[in-house]
PDB file of N, CA and C in Angstrom:
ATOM      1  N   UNK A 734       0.839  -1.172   0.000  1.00 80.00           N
ATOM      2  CA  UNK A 734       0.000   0.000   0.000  1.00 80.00           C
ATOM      3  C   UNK A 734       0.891   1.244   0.000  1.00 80.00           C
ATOM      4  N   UNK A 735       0.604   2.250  -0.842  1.00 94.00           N
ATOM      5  CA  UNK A 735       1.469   3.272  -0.821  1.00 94.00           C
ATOM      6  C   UNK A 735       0.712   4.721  -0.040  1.00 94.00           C
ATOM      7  N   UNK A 736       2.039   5.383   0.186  1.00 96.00           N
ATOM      8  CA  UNK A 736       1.630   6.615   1.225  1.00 96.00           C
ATOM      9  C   UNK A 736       1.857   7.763   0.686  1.00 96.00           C
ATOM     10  N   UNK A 737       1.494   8.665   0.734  1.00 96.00           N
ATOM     11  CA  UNK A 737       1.557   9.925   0.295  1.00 96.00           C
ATOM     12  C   UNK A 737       1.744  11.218   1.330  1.00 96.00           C
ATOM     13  N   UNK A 738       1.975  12.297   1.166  1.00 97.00           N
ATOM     14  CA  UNK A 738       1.918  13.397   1.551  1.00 97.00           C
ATOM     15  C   UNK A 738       1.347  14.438   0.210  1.00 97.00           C
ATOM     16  N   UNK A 739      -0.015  15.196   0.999  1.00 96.00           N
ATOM     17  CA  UNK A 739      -1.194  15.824   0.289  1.00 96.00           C
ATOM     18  C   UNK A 739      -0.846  17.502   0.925  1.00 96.00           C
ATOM     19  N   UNK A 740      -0.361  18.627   0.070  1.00 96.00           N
ATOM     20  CA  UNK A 740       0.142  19.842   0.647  1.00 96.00           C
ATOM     21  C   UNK A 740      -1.052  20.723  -0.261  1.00 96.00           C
ATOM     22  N   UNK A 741      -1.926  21.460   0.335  1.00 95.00           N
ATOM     23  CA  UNK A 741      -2.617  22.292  -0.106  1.00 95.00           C
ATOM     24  C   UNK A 741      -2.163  23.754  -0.111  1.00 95.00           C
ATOM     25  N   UNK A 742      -1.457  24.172  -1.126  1.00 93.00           N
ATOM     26  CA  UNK A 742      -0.444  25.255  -1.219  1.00 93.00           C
ATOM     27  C   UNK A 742      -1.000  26.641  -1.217  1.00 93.00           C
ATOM     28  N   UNK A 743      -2.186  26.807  -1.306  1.00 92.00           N
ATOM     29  CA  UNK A 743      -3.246  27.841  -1.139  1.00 92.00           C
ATOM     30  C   UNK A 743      -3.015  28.278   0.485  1.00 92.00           C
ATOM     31  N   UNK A 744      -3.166  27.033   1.363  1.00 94.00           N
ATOM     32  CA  UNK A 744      -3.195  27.556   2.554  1.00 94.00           C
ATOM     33  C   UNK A 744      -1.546  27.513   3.076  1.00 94.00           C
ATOM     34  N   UNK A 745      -0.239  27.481   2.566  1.00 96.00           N
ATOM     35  CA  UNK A 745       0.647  27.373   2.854  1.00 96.00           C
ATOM     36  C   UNK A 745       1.151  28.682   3.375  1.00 96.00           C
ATOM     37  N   UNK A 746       1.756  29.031   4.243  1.00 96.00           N
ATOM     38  CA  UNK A 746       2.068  30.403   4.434  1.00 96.00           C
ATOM     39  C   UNK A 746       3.637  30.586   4.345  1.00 96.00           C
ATOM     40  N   UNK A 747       4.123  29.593   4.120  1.00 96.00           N
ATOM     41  CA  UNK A 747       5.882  30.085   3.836  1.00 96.00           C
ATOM     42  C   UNK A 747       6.445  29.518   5.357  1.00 96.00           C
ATOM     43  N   UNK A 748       5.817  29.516   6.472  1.00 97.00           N
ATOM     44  CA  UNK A 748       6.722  29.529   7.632  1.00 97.00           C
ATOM     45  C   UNK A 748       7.630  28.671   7.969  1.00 97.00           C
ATOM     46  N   UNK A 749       8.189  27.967   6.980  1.00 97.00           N
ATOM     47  CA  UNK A 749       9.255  26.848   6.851  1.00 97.00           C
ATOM     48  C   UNK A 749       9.514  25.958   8.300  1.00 97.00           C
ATOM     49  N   UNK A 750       7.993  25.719   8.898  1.00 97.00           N
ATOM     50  CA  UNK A 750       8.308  24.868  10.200  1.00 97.00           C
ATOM     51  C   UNK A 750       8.633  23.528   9.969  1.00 97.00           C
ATOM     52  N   UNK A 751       7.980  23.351   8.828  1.00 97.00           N
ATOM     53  CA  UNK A 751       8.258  22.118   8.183  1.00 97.00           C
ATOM     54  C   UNK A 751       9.625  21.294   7.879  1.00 97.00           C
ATOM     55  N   UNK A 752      10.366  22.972   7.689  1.00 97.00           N
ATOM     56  CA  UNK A 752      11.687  22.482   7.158  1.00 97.00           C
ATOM     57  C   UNK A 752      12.550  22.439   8.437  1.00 97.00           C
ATOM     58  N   UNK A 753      12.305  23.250   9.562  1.00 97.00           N
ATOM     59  CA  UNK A 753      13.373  22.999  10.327  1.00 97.00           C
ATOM     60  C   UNK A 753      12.915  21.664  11.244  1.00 97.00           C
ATOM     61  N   UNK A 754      11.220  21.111  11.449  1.00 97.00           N
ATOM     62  CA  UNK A 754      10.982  20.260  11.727  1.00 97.00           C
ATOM     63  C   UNK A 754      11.691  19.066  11.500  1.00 97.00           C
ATOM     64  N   UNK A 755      12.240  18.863  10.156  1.00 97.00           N
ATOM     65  CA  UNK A 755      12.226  17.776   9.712  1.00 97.00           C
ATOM     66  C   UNK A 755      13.839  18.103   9.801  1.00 97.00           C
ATOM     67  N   UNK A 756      14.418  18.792   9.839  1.00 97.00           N
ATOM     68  CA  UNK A 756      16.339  19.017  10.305  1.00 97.00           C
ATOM     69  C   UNK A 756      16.531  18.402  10.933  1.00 97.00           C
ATOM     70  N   UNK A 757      15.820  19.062  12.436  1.00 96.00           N
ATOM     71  CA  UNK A 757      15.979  18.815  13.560  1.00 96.00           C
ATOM     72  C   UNK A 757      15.629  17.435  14.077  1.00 96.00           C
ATOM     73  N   UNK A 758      14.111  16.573  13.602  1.00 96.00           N
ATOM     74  CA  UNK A 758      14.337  15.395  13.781  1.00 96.00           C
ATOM     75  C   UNK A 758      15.107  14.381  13.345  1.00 96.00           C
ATOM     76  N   UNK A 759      15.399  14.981  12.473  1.00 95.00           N
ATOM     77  CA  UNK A 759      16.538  13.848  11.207  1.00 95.00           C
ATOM     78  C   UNK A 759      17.804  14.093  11.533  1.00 95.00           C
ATOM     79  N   UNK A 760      17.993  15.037  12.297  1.00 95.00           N
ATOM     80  CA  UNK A 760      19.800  15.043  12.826  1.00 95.00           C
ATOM     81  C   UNK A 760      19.909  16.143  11.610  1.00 95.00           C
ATOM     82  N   UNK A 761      19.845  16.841  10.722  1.00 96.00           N
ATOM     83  CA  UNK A 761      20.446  16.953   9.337  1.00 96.00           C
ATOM     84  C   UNK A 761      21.253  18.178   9.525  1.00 96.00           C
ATOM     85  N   UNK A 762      22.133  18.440   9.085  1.00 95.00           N
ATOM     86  CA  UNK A 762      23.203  19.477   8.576  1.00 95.00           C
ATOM     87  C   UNK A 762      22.151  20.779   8.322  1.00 95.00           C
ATOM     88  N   UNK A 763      22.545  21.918   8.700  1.00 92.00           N
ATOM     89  CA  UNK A 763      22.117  22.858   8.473  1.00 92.00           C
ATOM     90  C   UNK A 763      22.224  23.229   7.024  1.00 92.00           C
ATOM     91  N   UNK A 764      20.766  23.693   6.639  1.00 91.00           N
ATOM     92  CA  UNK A 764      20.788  23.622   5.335  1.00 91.00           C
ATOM     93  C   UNK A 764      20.148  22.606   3.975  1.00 91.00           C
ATOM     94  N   UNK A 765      20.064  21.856   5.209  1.00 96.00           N
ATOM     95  CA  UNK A 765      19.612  20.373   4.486  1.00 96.00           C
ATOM     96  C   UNK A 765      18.156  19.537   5.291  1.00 96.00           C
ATOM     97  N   UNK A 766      17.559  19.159   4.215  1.00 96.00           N
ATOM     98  CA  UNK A 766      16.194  18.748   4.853  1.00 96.00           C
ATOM     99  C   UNK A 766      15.230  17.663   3.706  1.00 96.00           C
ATOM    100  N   UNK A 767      14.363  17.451   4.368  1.00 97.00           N
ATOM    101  CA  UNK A 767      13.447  16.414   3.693  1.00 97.00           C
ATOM    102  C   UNK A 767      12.887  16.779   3.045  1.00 97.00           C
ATOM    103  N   UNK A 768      11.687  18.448   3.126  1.00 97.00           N
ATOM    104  CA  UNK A 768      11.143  18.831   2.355  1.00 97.00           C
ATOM    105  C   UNK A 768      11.651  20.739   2.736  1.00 97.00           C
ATOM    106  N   UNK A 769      11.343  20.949   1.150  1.00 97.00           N
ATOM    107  CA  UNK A 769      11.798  22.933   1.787  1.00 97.00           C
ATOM    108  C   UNK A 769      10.645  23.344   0.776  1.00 97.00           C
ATOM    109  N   UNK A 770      10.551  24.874   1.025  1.00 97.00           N
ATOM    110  CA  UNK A 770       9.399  25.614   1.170  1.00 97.00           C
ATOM    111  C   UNK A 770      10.245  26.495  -0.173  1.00 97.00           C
ATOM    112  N   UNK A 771      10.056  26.421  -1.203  1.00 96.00           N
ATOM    113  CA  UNK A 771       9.922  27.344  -2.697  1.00 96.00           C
ATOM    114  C   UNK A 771       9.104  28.575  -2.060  1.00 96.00           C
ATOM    115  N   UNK A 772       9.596  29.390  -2.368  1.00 96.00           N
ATOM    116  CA  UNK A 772       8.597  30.923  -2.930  1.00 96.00           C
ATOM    117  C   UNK A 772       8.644  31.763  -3.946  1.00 96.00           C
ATOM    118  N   UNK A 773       7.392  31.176  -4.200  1.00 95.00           N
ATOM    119  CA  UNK A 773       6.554  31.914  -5.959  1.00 95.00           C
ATOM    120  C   UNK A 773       6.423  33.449  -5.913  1.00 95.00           C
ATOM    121  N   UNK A 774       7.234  34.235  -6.269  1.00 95.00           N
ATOM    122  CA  UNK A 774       7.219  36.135  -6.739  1.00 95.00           C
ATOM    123  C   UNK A 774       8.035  36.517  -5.782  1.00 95.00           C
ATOM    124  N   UNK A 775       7.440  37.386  -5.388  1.00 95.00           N
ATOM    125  CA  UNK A 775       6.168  38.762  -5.595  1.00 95.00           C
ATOM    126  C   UNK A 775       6.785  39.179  -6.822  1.00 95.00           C
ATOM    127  N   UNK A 776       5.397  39.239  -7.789  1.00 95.00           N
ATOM    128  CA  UNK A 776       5.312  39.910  -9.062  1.00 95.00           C
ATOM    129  C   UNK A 776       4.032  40.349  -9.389  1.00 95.00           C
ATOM    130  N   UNK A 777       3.923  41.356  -9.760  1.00 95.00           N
ATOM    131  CA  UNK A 777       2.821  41.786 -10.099  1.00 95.00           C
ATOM    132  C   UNK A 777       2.117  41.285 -11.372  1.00 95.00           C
ATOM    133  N   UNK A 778       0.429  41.099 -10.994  1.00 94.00           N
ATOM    134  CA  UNK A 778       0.081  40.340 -12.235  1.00 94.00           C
ATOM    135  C   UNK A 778      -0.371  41.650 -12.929  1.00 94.00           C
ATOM    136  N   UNK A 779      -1.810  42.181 -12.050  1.00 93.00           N
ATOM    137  CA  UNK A 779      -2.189  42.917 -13.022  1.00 93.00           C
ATOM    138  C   UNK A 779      -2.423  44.232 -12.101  1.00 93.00           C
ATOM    139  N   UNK A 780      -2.634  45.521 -12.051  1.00 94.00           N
ATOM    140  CA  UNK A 780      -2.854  46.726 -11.080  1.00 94.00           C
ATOM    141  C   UNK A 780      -3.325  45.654 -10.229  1.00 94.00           C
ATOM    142  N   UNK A 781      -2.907  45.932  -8.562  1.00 92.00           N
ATOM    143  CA  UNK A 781      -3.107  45.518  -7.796  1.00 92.00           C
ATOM    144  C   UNK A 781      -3.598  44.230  -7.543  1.00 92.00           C
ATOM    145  N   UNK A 782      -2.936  43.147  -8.249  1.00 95.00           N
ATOM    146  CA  UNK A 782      -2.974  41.908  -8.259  1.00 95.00           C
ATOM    147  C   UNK A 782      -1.699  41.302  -8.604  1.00 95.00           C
ATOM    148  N   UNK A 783      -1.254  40.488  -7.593  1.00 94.00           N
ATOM    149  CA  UNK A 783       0.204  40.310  -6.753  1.00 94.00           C
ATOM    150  C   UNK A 783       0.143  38.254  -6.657  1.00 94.00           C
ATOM    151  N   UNK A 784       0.767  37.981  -7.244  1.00 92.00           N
ATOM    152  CA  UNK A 784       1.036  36.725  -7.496  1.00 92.00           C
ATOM    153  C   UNK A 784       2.465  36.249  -6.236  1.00 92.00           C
ATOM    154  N   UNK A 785       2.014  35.858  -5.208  1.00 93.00           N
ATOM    155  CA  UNK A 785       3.110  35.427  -3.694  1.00 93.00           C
ATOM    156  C   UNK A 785       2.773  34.136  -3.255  1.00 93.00           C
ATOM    157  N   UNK A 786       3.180  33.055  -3.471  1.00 94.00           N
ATOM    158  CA  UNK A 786       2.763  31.419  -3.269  1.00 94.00           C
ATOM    159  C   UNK A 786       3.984  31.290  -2.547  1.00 94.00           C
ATOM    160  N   UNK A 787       3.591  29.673  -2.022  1.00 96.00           N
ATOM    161  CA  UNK A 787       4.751  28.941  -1.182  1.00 96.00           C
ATOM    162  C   UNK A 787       4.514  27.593  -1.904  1.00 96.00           C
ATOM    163  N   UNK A 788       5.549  26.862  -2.203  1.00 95.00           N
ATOM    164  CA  UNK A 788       5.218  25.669  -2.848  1.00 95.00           C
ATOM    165  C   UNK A 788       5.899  24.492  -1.830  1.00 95.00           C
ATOM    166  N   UNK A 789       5.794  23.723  -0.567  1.00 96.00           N
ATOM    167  CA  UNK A 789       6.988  23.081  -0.002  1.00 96.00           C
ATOM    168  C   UNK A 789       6.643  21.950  -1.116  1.00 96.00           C
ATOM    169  N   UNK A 790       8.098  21.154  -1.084  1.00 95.00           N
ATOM    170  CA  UNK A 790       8.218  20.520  -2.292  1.00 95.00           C
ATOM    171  C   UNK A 790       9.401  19.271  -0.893  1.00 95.00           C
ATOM    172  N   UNK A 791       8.894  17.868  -1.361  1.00 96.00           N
ATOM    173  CA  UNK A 791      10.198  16.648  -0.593  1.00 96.00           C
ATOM    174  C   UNK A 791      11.358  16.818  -1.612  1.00 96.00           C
ATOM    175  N   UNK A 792      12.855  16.628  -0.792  1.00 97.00           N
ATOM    176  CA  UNK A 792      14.321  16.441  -1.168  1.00 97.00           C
ATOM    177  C   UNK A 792      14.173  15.124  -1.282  1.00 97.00           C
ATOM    178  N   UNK A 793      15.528  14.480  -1.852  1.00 96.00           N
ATOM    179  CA  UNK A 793      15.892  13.214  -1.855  1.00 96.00           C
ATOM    180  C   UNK A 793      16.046  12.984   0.050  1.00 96.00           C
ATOM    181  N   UNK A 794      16.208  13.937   0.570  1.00 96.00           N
ATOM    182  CA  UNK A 794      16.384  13.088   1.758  1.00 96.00           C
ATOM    183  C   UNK A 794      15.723  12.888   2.669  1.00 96.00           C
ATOM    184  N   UNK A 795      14.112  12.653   2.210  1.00 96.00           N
ATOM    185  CA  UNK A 795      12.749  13.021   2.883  1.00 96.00           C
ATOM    186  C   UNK A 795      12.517  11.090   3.136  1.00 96.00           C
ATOM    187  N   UNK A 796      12.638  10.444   3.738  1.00 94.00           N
ATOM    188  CA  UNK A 796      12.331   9.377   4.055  1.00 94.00           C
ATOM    189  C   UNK A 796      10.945   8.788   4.564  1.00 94.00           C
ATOM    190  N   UNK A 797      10.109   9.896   4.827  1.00 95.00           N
ATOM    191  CA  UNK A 797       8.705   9.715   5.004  1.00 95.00           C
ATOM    192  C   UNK A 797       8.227   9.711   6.596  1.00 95.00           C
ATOM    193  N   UNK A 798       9.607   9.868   7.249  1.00 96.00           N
ATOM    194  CA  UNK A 798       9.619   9.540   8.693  1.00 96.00           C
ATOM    195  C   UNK A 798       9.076   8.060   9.337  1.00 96.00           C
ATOM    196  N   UNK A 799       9.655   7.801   8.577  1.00 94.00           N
ATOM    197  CA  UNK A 799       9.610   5.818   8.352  1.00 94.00           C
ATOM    198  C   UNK A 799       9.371   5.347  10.015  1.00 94.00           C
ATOM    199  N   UNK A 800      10.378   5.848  10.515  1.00 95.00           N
ATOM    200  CA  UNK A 800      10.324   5.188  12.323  1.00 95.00           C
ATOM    201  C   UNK A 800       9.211   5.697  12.497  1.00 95.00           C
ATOM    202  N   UNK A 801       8.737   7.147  12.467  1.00 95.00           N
ATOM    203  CA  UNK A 801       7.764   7.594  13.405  1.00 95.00           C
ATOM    204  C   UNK A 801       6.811   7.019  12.837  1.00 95.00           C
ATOM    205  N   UNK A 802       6.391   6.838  11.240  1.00 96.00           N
ATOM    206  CA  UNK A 802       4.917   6.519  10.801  1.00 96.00           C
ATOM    207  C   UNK A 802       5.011   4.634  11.139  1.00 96.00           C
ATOM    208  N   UNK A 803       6.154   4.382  11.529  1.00 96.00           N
ATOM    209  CA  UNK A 803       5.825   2.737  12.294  1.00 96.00           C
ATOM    210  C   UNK A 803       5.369   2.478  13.956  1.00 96.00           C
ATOM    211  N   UNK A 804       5.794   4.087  14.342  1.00 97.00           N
ATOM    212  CA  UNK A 804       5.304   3.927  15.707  1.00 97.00           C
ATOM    213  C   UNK A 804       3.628   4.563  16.045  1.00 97.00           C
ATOM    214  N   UNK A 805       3.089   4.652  14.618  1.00 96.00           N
ATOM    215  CA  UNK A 805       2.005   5.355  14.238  1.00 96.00           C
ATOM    216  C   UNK A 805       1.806   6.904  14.714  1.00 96.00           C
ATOM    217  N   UNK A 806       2.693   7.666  14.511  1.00 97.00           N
ATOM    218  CA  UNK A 806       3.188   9.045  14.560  1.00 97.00           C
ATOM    219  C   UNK A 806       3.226   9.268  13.157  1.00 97.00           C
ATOM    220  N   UNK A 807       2.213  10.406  13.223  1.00 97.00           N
ATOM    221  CA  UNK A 807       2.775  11.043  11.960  1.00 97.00           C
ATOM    222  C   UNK A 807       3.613  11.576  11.425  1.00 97.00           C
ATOM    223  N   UNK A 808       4.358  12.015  10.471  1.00 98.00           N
ATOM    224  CA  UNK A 808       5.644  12.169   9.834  1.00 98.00           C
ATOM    225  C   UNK A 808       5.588  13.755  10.113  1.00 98.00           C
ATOM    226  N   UNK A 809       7.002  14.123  10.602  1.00 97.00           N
ATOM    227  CA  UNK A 809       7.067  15.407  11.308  1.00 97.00           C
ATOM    228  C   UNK A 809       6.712  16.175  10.925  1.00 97.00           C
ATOM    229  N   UNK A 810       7.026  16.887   9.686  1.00 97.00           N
ATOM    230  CA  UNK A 810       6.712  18.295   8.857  1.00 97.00           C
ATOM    231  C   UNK A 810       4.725  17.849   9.123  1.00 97.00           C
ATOM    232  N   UNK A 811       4.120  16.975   8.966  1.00 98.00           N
ATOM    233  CA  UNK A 811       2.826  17.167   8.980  1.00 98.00           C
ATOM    234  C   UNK A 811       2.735  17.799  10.682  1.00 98.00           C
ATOM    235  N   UNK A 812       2.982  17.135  11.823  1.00 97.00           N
ATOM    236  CA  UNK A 812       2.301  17.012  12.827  1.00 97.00           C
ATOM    237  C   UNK A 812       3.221  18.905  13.210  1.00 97.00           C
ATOM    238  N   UNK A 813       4.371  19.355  12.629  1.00 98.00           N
ATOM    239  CA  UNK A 813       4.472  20.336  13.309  1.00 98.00           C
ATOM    240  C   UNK A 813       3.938  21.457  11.690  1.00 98.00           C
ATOM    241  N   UNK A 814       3.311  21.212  10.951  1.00 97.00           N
ATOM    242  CA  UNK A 814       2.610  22.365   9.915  1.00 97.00           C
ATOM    243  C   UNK A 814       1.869  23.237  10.612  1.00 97.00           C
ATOM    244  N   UNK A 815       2.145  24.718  10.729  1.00 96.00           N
ATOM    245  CA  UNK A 815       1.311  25.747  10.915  1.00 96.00           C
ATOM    246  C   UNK A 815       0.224  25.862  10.662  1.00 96.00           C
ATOM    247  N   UNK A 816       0.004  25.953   9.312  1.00 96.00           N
ATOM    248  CA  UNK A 816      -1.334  25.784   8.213  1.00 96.00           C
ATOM    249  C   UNK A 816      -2.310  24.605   8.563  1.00 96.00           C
ATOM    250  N   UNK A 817      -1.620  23.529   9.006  1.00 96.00           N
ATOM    251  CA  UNK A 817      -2.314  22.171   8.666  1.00 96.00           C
ATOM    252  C   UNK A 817      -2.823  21.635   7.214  1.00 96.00           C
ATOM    253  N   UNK A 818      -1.524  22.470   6.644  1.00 95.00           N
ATOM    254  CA  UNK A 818      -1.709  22.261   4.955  1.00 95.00           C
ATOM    255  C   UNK A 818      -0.925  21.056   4.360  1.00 95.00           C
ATOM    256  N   UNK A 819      -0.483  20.415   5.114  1.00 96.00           N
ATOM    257  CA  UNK A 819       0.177  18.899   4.921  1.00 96.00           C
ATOM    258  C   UNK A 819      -0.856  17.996   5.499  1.00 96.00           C
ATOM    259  N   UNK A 820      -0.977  17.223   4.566  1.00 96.00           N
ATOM    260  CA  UNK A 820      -2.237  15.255   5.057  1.00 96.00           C
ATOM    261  C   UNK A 820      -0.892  14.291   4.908  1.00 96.00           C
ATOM    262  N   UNK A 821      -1.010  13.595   5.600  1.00 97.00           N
ATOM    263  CA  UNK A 821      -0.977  12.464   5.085  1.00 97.00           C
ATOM    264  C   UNK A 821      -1.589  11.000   4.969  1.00 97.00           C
ATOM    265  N   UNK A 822      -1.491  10.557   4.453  1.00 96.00           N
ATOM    266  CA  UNK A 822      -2.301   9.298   3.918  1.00 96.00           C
ATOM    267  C   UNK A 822      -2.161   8.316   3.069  1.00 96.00           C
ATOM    268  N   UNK A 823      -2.892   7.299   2.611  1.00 96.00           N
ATOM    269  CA  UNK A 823      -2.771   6.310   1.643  1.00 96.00           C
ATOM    270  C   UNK A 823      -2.929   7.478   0.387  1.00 96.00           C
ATOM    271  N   UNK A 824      -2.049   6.832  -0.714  1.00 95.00           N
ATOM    272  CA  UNK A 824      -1.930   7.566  -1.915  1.00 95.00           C
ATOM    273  C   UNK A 824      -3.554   7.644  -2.651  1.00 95.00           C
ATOM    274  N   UNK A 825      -4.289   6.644  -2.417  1.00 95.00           N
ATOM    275  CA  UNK A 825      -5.209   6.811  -3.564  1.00 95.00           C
ATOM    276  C   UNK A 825      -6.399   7.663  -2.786  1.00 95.00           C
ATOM    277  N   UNK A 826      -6.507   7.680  -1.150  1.00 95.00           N
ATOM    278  CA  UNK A 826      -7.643   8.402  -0.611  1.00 95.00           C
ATOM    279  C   UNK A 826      -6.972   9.875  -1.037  1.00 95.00           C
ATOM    280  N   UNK A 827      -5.586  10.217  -0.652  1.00 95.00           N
ATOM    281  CA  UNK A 827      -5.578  11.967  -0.382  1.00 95.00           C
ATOM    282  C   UNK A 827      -5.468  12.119  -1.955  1.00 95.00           C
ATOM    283  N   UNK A 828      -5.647  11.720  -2.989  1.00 94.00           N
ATOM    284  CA  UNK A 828      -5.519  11.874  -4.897  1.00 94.00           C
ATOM    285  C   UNK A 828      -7.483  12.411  -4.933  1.00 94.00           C
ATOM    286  N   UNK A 829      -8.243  11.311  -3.893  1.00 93.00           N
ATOM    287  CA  UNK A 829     -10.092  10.982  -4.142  1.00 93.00           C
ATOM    288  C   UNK A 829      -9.637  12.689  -3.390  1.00 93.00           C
ATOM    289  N   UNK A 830      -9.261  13.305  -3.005  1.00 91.00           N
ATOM    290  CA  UNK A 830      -9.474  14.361  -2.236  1.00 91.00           C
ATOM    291  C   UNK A 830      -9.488  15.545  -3.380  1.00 91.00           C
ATOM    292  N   UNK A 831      -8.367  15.260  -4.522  1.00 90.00           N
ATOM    293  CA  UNK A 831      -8.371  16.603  -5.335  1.00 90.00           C
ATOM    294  C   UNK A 831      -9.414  16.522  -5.926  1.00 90.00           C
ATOM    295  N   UNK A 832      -9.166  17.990  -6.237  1.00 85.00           N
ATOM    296  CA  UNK A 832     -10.053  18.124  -7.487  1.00 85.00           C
ATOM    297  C   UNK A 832      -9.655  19.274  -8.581  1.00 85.00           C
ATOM    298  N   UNK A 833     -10.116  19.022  -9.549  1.00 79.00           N
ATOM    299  CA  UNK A 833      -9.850  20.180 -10.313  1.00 79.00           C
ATOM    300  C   UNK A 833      -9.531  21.906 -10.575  1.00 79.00           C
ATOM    301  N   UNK A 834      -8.751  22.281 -10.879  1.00 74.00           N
ATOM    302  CA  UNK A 834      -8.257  23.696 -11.069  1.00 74.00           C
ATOM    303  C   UNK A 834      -7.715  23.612  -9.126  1.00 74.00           C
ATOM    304  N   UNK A 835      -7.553  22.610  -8.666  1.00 82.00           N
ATOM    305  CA  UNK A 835      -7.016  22.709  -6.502  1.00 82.00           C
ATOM    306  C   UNK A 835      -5.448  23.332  -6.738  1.00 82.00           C
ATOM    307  N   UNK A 836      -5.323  24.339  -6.070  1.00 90.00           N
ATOM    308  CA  UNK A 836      -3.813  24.168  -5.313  1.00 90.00           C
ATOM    309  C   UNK A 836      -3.051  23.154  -4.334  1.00 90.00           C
ATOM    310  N   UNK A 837      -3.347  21.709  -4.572  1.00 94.00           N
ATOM    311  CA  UNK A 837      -3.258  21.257  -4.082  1.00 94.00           C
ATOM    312  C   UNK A 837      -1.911  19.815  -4.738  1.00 94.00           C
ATOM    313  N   UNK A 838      -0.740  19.783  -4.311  1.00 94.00           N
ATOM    314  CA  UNK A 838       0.041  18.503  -4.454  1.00 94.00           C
ATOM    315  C   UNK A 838       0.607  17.601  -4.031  1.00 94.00           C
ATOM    316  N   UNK A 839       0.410  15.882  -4.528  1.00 95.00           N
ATOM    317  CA  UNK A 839       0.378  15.135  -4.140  1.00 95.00           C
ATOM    318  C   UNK A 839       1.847  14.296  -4.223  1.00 95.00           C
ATOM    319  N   UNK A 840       2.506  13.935  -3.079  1.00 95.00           N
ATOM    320  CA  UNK A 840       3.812  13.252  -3.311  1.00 95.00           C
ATOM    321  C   UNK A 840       3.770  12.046  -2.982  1.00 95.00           C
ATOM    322  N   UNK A 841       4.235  11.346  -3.672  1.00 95.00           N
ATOM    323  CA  UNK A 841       4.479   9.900  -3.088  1.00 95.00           C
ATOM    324  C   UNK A 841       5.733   9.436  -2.421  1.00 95.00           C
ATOM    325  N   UNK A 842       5.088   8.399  -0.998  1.00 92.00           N
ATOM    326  CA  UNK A 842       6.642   8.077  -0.706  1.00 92.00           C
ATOM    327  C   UNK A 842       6.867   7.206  -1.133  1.00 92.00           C
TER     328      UNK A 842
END
């Protein structure tokens, strides 16, 4: 059965808790992490319409938090998300979740 992580980027706010979450549990080198937080602009689209997104996106060194999701703990960057804009779940329920034109993306572990 495969697992996913479901990030609804609409409600993402940039606050990269995610990323130092997942440093800090993983031991990792400063600088380095499982998943990091992209930011889309600031650019202006049109008079007073301002295009500013956060996209967090998994590294190669995102392991899914394998120990914790065996001790049935959820995988860190979810349980410490600000937003509560990280799911996780079986791949095919958090996919039944999108829907069309969503800010919403789906990773597999």
């Amino acid at each position: 059965m495969a697992y996913g992580l479901l990030i609804d980027t609409e409600w993402c706010t940039g606050c990269h808790t995610c990323e130092m979450a997942c440093q800090m549990h993983n031991g990792l080198p400063v600088g380095q992490t499982g998943i990091i937080v992209q930011e889309i602009g600031p650019w202006e689209i049109a008079e007073g319409d301002w295009q500013l997104s956060y996209l967090p996106a998994l590294t190669k060194q995102c392991n899914g938090c394998a120990p914790r999701v065996a001790e049935g703990k959820l995988p860190t960057c979810v349980q410490h998300c600000q937003a509560k804009c990280v799911e996780y779940g079986k791949l095919k329920e958090l996919a039944a979740t999108m829907e069309a034109g969503s800010s919403k993306v789906l990773f597999a572990l």
